[in-house]
Every structure is written in structure tokens, then in C-alpha cells.
PDB file of C-alpha atoms and ligand atoms in Angstrom:
ATOM      1  CA  MET A  45     -27.566   2.621 -14.806  1.00  0.00           C
ATOM      2  CA  GLU A  46     -25.870   1.457 -11.576  1.00  0.00           C
ATOM      3  CA  PRO A  47     -23.158   3.854 -10.282  1.00  0.00           C
ATOM      4  CA  THR A  48     -19.594   2.471 -10.667  1.00  0.00           C
ATOM      5  CA  PRO A  49     -18.132   1.855  -7.198  1.00  0.00           C
ATOM      6  CA  SER A  50     -14.845   3.638  -6.523  1.00  0.00           C
ATOM      7  CA  ALA A  51     -11.806   1.342  -6.050  1.00  0.00           C
ATOM      8  CA  LYS A  52     -11.093   3.305  -2.900  1.00  0.00           C
ATOM      9  CA  ALA A  53     -14.491   2.968  -1.265  1.00  0.00           C
ATOM     10  CA  PRO A  54     -14.338  -0.520   0.334  1.00  0.00           C
ATOM     11  CA  ALA A  55     -10.998   0.048   2.079  1.00  0.00           C
ATOM     12  CA  ALA A  56     -11.317   3.737   2.910  1.00  0.00           C
ATOM     13  CA  PRO A  57     -12.193   3.200   6.604  1.00  0.00           C
ATOM     14  CA  GLU A  58      -8.975   1.185   7.033  1.00  0.00           C
ATOM     15  CA  VAL A  59      -6.736   3.791   5.370  1.00  0.00           C
ATOM     16  CA  ALA A  60      -4.745   6.110   7.638  1.00  0.00           C
ATOM     17  CA  ALA A  61      -3.010   8.165   4.953  1.00  0.00           C
ATOM     18  CA  VAL A  62      -2.465   8.403   1.214  1.00  0.00           C
ATOM     19  CA  ILE A  63       1.292   8.348   0.610  1.00  0.00           C
ATOM     20  CA  VAL A  64       1.262   8.635  -3.205  1.00  0.00           C
ATOM     21  CA  SER A  65      -1.961   9.588  -4.925  1.00  0.00           C
ATOM     22  CA  ARG A  66      -3.167   7.943  -8.138  1.00  0.00           C
ATOM     23  CA  ARG A  67      -2.633  11.234 -10.002  1.00  0.00           C
ATOM     24  CA  ARG A  68       0.987  11.494  -8.896  1.00  0.00           C
ATOM     25  CA  ILE A  69       1.583   7.849  -9.822  1.00  0.00           C
ATOM     26  CA  GLN A  70       0.209   8.294 -13.322  1.00  0.00           C
ATOM     27  CA  ARG A  71       2.140  11.528 -13.883  1.00  0.00           C
ATOM     28  CA  ARG A  72       5.405   9.999 -12.693  1.00  0.00           C
ATOM     29  CA  LEU A  73       4.866   6.938 -14.897  1.00  0.00           C
ATOM     30  CA  ASP A  74       4.804   9.208 -17.943  1.00  0.00           C
ATOM     31  CA  GLU A  75       8.216  10.582 -16.928  1.00  0.00           C
ATOM     32  CA  LEU A  76       9.621   7.172 -16.018  1.00  0.00           C
ATOM     33  CA  ALA A  77       8.538   5.695 -19.351  1.00  0.00           C
ATOM     34  CA  GLY A  78      10.262   8.628 -21.077  1.00  0.00           C
ATOM     35  CA  GLU A  79      13.505   7.958 -19.174  1.00  0.00           C
ATOM     36  CA  ILE A  80      13.366   4.239 -20.002  1.00  0.00           C
ATOM     37  CA  ALA A  81      12.523   4.786 -23.674  1.00  0.00           C
ATOM     38  CA  ALA A  82      15.465   7.210 -23.986  1.00  0.00           C
ATOM     39  CA  ALA A  83      17.865   4.778 -22.279  1.00  0.00           C
ATOM     40  CA  TYR A  84      16.877   1.943 -24.631  1.00  0.00           C
ATOM     41  CA  ALA A  85      16.461   3.921 -27.861  1.00  0.00           C
ATOM     42  CA  GLY A  86      17.015   1.585 -30.820  1.00  0.00           C
ATOM     43  CA  CYS A  87      17.183  -1.517 -28.582  1.00  0.00           C
ATOM     44  CA  GLU A  88      14.802  -4.379 -28.082  1.00  0.00           C
ATOM     45  CA  LEU A  89      13.941  -4.663 -24.402  1.00  0.00           C
ATOM     46  CA  THR A  90      13.169  -7.659 -22.201  1.00  0.00           C
ATOM     47  CA  VAL A  91      11.237  -6.725 -19.090  1.00  0.00           C
ATOM     48  CA  VAL A  92      11.528  -9.196 -16.211  1.00  0.00           C
ATOM     49  CA  ALA A  93       8.731  -8.373 -13.781  1.00  0.00           C
ATOM     50  CA  VAL A  94       8.731  -9.422 -10.153  1.00  0.00           C
ATOM     51  CA  LEU A  95       5.209 -10.579  -9.299  1.00  0.00           C
ATOM     52  CA  ASP A  96       2.886 -10.310  -7.569  1.00  0.00           C
ATOM     53  CA  GLY A  97       3.686  -6.806  -6.322  1.00  0.00           C
ATOM     54  CA  ALA A  98       4.758  -5.316  -9.669  1.00  0.00           C
ATOM     55  CA  LEU A  99       1.604  -6.465 -11.487  1.00  0.00           C
ATOM     56  CA  ILE A 100      -0.205  -3.131 -11.731  1.00  0.00           C
ATOM     57  CA  PHE A 101       2.968  -1.059 -12.121  1.00  0.00           C
ATOM     58  CA  LEU A 102       4.118  -3.354 -14.958  1.00  0.00           C
ATOM     59  CA  ALA A 103       0.798  -3.086 -16.782  1.00  0.00           C
ATOM     60  CA  ASP A 104       0.742   0.708 -16.605  1.00  0.00           C
ATOM     61  CA  LEU A 105       4.448   1.124 -17.425  1.00  0.00           C
ATOM     62  CA  VAL A 106       4.731  -1.164 -20.464  1.00  0.00           C
ATOM     63  CA  ARG A 107       1.698   0.410 -22.109  1.00  0.00           C
ATOM     64  CA  ARG A 108       3.607   3.676 -22.108  1.00  0.00           C
ATOM     65  CA  LEU A 109       6.649   2.115 -23.805  1.00  0.00           C
ATOM     66  CA  GLU A 110       6.171   2.267 -27.544  1.00  0.00           C
ATOM     67  CA  MET A 111       9.055   0.008 -28.484  1.00  0.00           C
ATOM     68  CA  ASP A 112       9.763  -3.665 -29.136  1.00  0.00           C
ATOM     69  CA  LEU A 113       9.655  -5.473 -25.832  1.00  0.00           C
ATOM     70  CA  ARG A 114       9.076  -8.864 -24.309  1.00  0.00           C
ATOM     71  CA  ILE A 115       7.635  -9.462 -20.850  1.00  0.00           C
ATOM     72  CA  ILE A 116       8.801 -12.276 -18.600  1.00  0.00           C
ATOM     73  CA  THR A 117       7.315 -12.722 -15.135  1.00  0.00           C
ATOM     74  CA  LEU A 118       8.876 -14.268 -12.068  1.00  0.00           C
ATOM     75  CA  SER A 119       6.956 -15.007  -8.920  1.00  0.00           C
ATOM     76  CA  VAL A 120       8.828 -13.955  -5.821  1.00  0.00           C
ATOM     77  CA  ARG A 121       7.589 -14.230  -2.260  1.00  0.00           C
ATOM     78  CA  SER A 122       9.506 -11.869  -0.056  1.00  0.00           C
ATOM     79  CA  TYR A 123       7.651 -11.971   3.211  1.00  0.00           C
ATOM     80  CA  SER A 124       7.259 -15.348   4.855  1.00  0.00           C
ATOM     81  CA  GLY A 125       4.227 -14.358   6.911  1.00  0.00           C
ATOM     82  CA  ASN A 126       1.314 -12.128   6.072  1.00  0.00           C
ATOM     83  CA  GLY A 127       2.523  -8.942   7.736  1.00  0.00           C
ATOM     84  CA  PRO A 128       5.342  -6.443   7.462  1.00  0.00           C
ATOM     85  CA  ARG A 129       8.040  -8.875   8.665  1.00  0.00           C
ATOM     86  CA  PRO A 130      10.750  -9.603   6.102  1.00  0.00           C
ATOM     87  CA  GLY A 131      11.721 -13.195   5.262  1.00  0.00           C
ATOM     88  CA  GLY A 132      14.126 -14.508   2.597  1.00  0.00           C
ATOM     89  CA  PRO A 133      13.043 -14.145  -1.038  1.00  0.00           C
ATOM     90  CA  VAL A 134      11.823 -17.335  -2.737  1.00  0.00           C
ATOM     91  CA  ILE A 135      11.865 -17.156  -6.545  1.00  0.00           C
ATOM     92  CA  SER A 136       9.621 -19.445  -8.559  1.00  0.00           C
ATOM     93  CA  GLY A 137       9.691 -19.550 -12.324  1.00  0.00           C
ATOM     94  CA  VAL A 138      12.468 -20.244 -14.799  1.00  0.00           C
ATOM     95  CA  LEU A 139      14.100 -17.537 -16.849  1.00  0.00           C
ATOM     96  CA  PRO A 140      14.225 -18.181 -20.601  1.00  0.00           C
ATOM     97  CA  ARG A 141      17.408 -17.487 -22.619  1.00  0.00           C
ATOM     98  CA  LEU A 142      18.457 -13.917 -21.902  1.00  0.00           C
ATOM     99  CA  GLU A 143      21.886 -14.082 -23.493  1.00  0.00           C
ATOM    100  CA  GLY A 144      22.577 -10.932 -25.503  1.00  0.00           C
ATOM    101  CA  ARG A 145      19.298  -9.282 -24.463  1.00  0.00           C
ATOM    102  CA  HIS A 146      18.825  -5.930 -22.789  1.00  0.00           C
ATOM    103  CA  VAL A 147      17.013  -6.764 -19.556  1.00  0.00           C
ATOM    104  CA  LEU A 148      15.090  -4.411 -17.303  1.00  0.00           C
ATOM    105  CA  VAL A 149      13.980  -5.918 -13.995  1.00  0.00           C
ATOM    106  CA  VAL A 150      10.789  -4.241 -12.740  1.00  0.00           C
ATOM    107  CA  ASP A 151       9.715  -4.469  -9.103  1.00  0.00           C
ATOM    108  CA  ASP A 152       7.232  -2.644  -6.907  1.00  0.00           C
ATOM    109  CA  VAL A 153       9.380  -1.550  -3.974  1.00  0.00           C
ATOM    110  CA  LEU A 154      12.955  -1.670  -2.807  1.00  0.00           C
ATOM    111  CA  ASP A 155      13.009  -2.176   0.944  1.00  0.00           C
ATOM    112  CA  THR A 156      16.048  -4.151   2.162  1.00  0.00           C
ATOM    113  CA  GLY A 157      17.005  -4.886  -1.461  1.00  0.00           C
ATOM    114  CA  SER A 158      17.275  -8.633  -0.937  1.00  0.00           C
ATOM    115  CA  THR A 159      14.490  -9.476  -3.412  1.00  0.00           C
ATOM    116  CA  LEU A 160      15.955  -7.383  -6.189  1.00  0.00           C
ATOM    117  CA  SER A 161      19.490  -8.650  -5.478  1.00  0.00           C
ATOM    118  CA  ALA A 162      18.316 -12.255  -5.772  1.00  0.00           C
ATOM    119  CA  VAL A 163      16.517 -11.587  -9.074  1.00  0.00           C
ATOM    120  CA  LEU A 164      19.410  -9.561 -10.528  1.00  0.00           C
ATOM    121  CA  GLU A 165      21.805 -12.382  -9.640  1.00  0.00           C
ATOM    122  CA  GLN A 166      19.648 -14.889 -11.551  1.00  0.00           C
ATOM    123  CA  VAL A 167      19.391 -12.569 -14.557  1.00  0.00           C
ATOM    124  CA  ARG A 168      23.146 -11.848 -14.650  1.00  0.00           C
ATOM    125  CA  LEU A 169      23.896 -15.590 -14.654  1.00  0.00           C
ATOM    126  CA  CYS A 170      22.127 -15.671 -18.053  1.00  0.00           C
ATOM    127  CA  ASN A 171      24.704 -13.323 -19.674  1.00  0.00           C
ATOM    128  CA  PRO A 172      22.384 -10.543 -20.857  1.00  0.00           C
ATOM    129  CA  ALA A 173      23.804  -7.706 -22.976  1.00  0.00           C
ATOM    130  CA  SER A 174      22.774  -5.363 -20.163  1.00  0.00           C
ATOM    131  CA  CYS A 175      20.829  -5.620 -16.918  1.00  0.00           C
ATOM    132  CA  ARG A 176      19.192  -2.675 -15.183  1.00  0.00           C
ATOM    133  CA  CYS A 177      16.378  -2.320 -12.710  1.00  0.00           C
ATOM    134  CA  CYS A 178      13.361  -0.132 -12.143  1.00  0.00           C
ATOM    135  CA  VAL A 179      11.301   0.149  -8.956  1.00  0.00           C
ATOM    136  CA  LEU A 180       8.165   2.143  -8.342  1.00  0.00           C
ATOM    137  CA  LEU A 181       9.063   2.891  -4.712  1.00  0.00           C
ATOM    138  CA  ARG A 182      12.345   3.133  -2.878  1.00  0.00           C
ATOM    139  CA  LYS A 183      12.080   3.176   0.901  1.00  0.00           C
ATOM    140  CA  HIS A 184      14.213   5.606   2.760  1.00  0.00           C
ATOM    141  CA  ARG A 185      15.494   3.272   5.451  1.00  0.00           C
ATOM    142  CA  ARG A 186      16.640   4.743   8.736  1.00  0.00           C
ATOM    143  CA  GLY A 187      20.417   4.382   8.962  1.00  0.00           C
ATOM    144  CA  GLY A 188      20.811   4.348   5.171  1.00  0.00           C
ATOM    145  CA  GLY A 189      19.813   0.712   4.483  1.00  0.00           C
ATOM    146  CA  PRO A 190      21.977  -2.347   3.960  1.00  0.00           C
ATOM    147  CA  ALA A 191      25.221  -1.992   2.012  1.00  0.00           C
ATOM    148  CA  CYS A 192      24.202  -4.958  -0.189  1.00  0.00           C
ATOM    149  CA  ALA A 193      21.153  -3.085  -1.592  1.00  0.00           C
ATOM    150  CA  PRO A 194      21.436  -3.008  -5.387  1.00  0.00           C
ATOM    151  CA  LYS A 195      21.829   0.204  -7.334  1.00  0.00           C
ATOM    152  CA  VAL A 196      18.494   1.229  -8.825  1.00  0.00           C
ATOM    153  CA  ASP A 197      18.594   2.659 -12.348  1.00  0.00           C
ATOM    154  CA  PHE A 198      15.017   3.986 -12.513  1.00  0.00           C
ATOM    155  CA  ALA A 199      12.898   4.825  -9.456  1.00  0.00           C
ATOM    156  CA  GLY A 200       9.392   6.272  -9.251  1.00  0.00           C
ATOM    157  CA  PHE A 201       9.233   7.681  -5.716  1.00  0.00           C
ATOM    158  CA  GLU A 202      11.308   7.812  -2.552  1.00  0.00           C
ATOM    159  CA  ILE A 203       9.074   7.093   0.437  1.00  0.00           C
ATOM    160  CA  GLU A 204       9.473   6.907   4.208  1.00  0.00           C
ATOM    161  CA  ASP A 205      10.213   3.556   5.796  1.00  0.00           C
ATOM    162  CA  ARG A 206       6.584   2.525   6.344  1.00  0.00           C
ATOM    163  CA  PHE A 207       4.530  -0.487   5.288  1.00  0.00           C
ATOM    164  CA  VAL A 208       2.381   0.622   2.357  1.00  0.00           C
ATOM    165  CA  VAL A 209      -0.339  -1.041   0.314  1.00  0.00           C
ATOM    166  CA  GLY A 210      -2.222  -0.331  -2.893  1.00  0.00           C
ATOM    167  CA  TYR A 211      -1.318  -0.111  -6.572  1.00  0.00           C
ATOM    168  CA  GLY A 212      -0.237  -3.769  -6.507  1.00  0.00           C
ATOM    169  CA  LEU A 213       1.214  -3.867  -3.006  1.00  0.00           C
ATOM    170  CA  ASP A 214      -0.610  -6.067  -0.539  1.00  0.00           C
ATOM    171  CA  PHE A 215      -1.142  -6.866   3.091  1.00  0.00           C
ATOM    172  CA  ASP A 216      -2.275 -10.458   3.584  1.00  0.00           C
ATOM    173  CA  GLY A 217      -3.131 -10.608  -0.137  1.00  0.00           C
ATOM    174  CA  LYS A 218      -5.504  -7.633   0.066  1.00  0.00           C
ATOM    175  CA  TYR A 219      -5.502  -3.983  -1.053  1.00  0.00           C
ATOM    176  CA  ARG A 220      -3.610  -4.535  -4.340  1.00  0.00           C
ATOM    177  CA  ASN A 221      -6.587  -3.041  -6.186  1.00  0.00           C
ATOM    178  CA  LEU A 222      -6.390   0.377  -4.527  1.00  0.00           C
ATOM    179  CA  SER A 223      -5.409   3.054  -7.022  1.00  0.00           C
ATOM    180  CA  ASP A 224      -3.453   5.101  -4.454  1.00  0.00           C
ATOM    181  CA  ILE A 225      -0.490   3.981  -2.351  1.00  0.00           C
ATOM    182  CA  VAL A 226      -1.598   4.195   1.267  1.00  0.00           C
ATOM    183  CA  VAL A 227      -0.734   3.273   4.838  1.00  0.00           C
ATOM    184  CA  LEU A 228      -3.336   1.279   6.733  1.00  0.00           C
ATOM    185  CA  LYS A 229      -4.411   2.349  10.197  1.00  0.00           C
ATOM    186  CA  ARG A 230      -2.991  -0.892  11.631  1.00  0.00           C
ATOM    187  CA  HIS A 231       0.516   0.107  10.387  1.00  0.00           C
ATOM    188  CA  TRP A 232       0.285   3.761  11.397  1.00  0.00           C
ATOM    189  CA  GLU A 233       1.744   4.386  14.872  1.00  0.00           C
TER     190      GLU A 233
HETATM  191  P1  LIG B 565      13.113  -6.265  -0.017  1.00  0.00           P
HETATM  192  O1  LIG B 565      13.553  -7.628  -0.474  1.00  0.00           O
HETATM  193  O2  LIG B 565      13.240  -6.099   1.458  1.00  0.00           O
HETATM  194  O3  LIG B 565      13.691  -5.124  -0.776  1.00  0.00           O
HETATM  195  O4  LIG B 565      11.556  -6.228  -0.210  1.00  0.00           O
HETATM  196  C1  LIG B 565      11.039  -6.060  -1.406  1.00  0.00           C
HETATM  197  C2  LIG B 565       9.749  -6.838  -1.553  1.00  0.00           C
HETATM  198  O5  LIG B 565       9.000  -6.937  -0.328  1.00  0.00           O
HETATM  199  C3  LIG B 565       8.923  -6.063  -2.514  1.00  0.00           C
HETATM  200  O6  LIG B 565       9.094  -6.591  -3.805  1.00  0.00           O
HETATM  201  C4  LIG B 565       7.518  -6.225  -1.981  1.00  0.00           C
HETATM  202  O7  LIG B 565       6.904  -7.309  -2.610  1.00  0.00           O
HETATM  203  C5  LIG B 565       7.675  -6.499  -0.499  1.00  0.00           C
HETATM  204  N1  LIG B 565       7.497  -5.274   0.286  1.00  0.00           N
HETATM  205  C6  LIG B 565       8.459  -4.475   0.803  1.00  0.00           C
HETATM  206  N2  LIG B 565       7.929  -3.421   1.432  1.00  0.00           N
HETATM  207  C7  LIG B 565       6.589  -3.545   1.305  1.00  0.00           C
HETATM  208  C8  LIG B 565       5.489  -2.725   1.741  1.00  0.00           C
HETATM  209  O8  LIG B 565       5.629  -1.665   2.363  1.00  0.00           O
HETATM  210  N3  LIG B 565       4.256  -3.187   1.407  1.00  0.00           N
HETATM  211  C9  LIG B 565       4.040  -4.336   0.719  1.00  0.00           C
HETATM  212  N4  LIG B 565       5.040  -5.108   0.279  1.00  0.00           N
HETATM  213  C10 LIG B 565       6.317  -4.725   0.579  1.00  0.00           C
HETATM  214 MG1  LIG B 566       7.745  -7.419  -4.799  1.00  0.00          MG
END
């Protein structure tokens, strides 16, 4: 039988450092799912996921939530180029009726907060019964970050203000398949 290649192997030479290991991610997801399940006990939940970055996080999180839930996906492009330079968020996809529903917006990372703010604004226009948000990573921005950054209700990890890839996060469309969250050598001073 052929050996199964490790997800890490092809990119390993380009990786400068592992920021959050796959084990820590999976352990924290158990806790996060517990917090979310407790917050929505007895409620039906509608998860609005911000793709593409939240793809892997969403898949791992919802499978830990043993409750009635619906999944809606929105495609949001946050960076206009293919590198770590922020551009304005562009949302594609139409939200279905959310009136009276308990909505949890799920995104991969909160950096400036403009992506999440734009999505939350769209969701709130639909008159949901409640609207909260969950991010896997929250970047610790030097200077405290912009005042307009939305309040996060559930967060996986606080990380330094660095460009990271893996576990759904990409650089130029690559590295989403890495199981760990890493910094590439090209983004490591
Ligand atoms: P914000 O709008 O500045 O908060 O950026 C959030 C979005 O930008 C996230 O949903 C990601 O898709 C993307 N993003 C922010 N930081 C990173 C990063 O370090 N690596 C990859 N994508 C990132
Ligand atoms: Mg994103």
C-alpha cells in the first residue's frame, strides 16, 4: 500500500513557523462548540459562513454542534490583490430570509474587522432574532485596531499581527489545505 502523504509535506520548506498547531486547533474547537451550544440551547441556529477562508473551520465546527442548524454561505473577497494588502470587502451571494432566526456569522480571521462589519450589516438588515459572530483567529493589531471593529462573541485564538496561512487561510489561493496555521518564510521578517 502506498504511504499517505502528509498535508504538511509539500509546503514545509516554505513554512517559517507554526503559529497554531493542528492539535491546538482541534482542542479549541471542542471548547468553542461547547460555548456555542450552551449559548443557543433550545434554539435553532442559522450559521452564515464567510467563504472562502472559513471553509475548513466551518466544516470542523458544525460537525461538533449537535443541534438543529442551517448553513448559508457568502463569498467575500477581502484582499484585492494576492498578497497581504487589505482592500475593501466585496460580498457575493444573496442572503435568504433571516427574519426571526438566530444567526451566527462564522469567519476565519478578524484583522481590520471590515469584512465582518460588512457581513453583519447585511445580516442585521434582515431582522434576525439575534446576530452574533464567531472567528477562529483574532489578530492583535498594534495600536489596538480600528474603533469600527465589530465585537466578537466567540473567538478561537488571539494571534500576533502577522499574515498567516493554512486551515482555510490562503496566500494567492494556496496553502488552505495545511492542517496547521503557519507563517510563510516570505512573510516572516
Ligand atoms: P478584515 O476585513 O481586515 O478583518 O480581514 C478579514 C479577512 O481578510 C478574513 O476573512 C480573511 O479572509 C482575510 N485575511 C485577514 N488576515 C489574513 C491572513 O493573515 N491570512 C489570510 N487571510 C487573511
Ligand atoms: Mg475571510
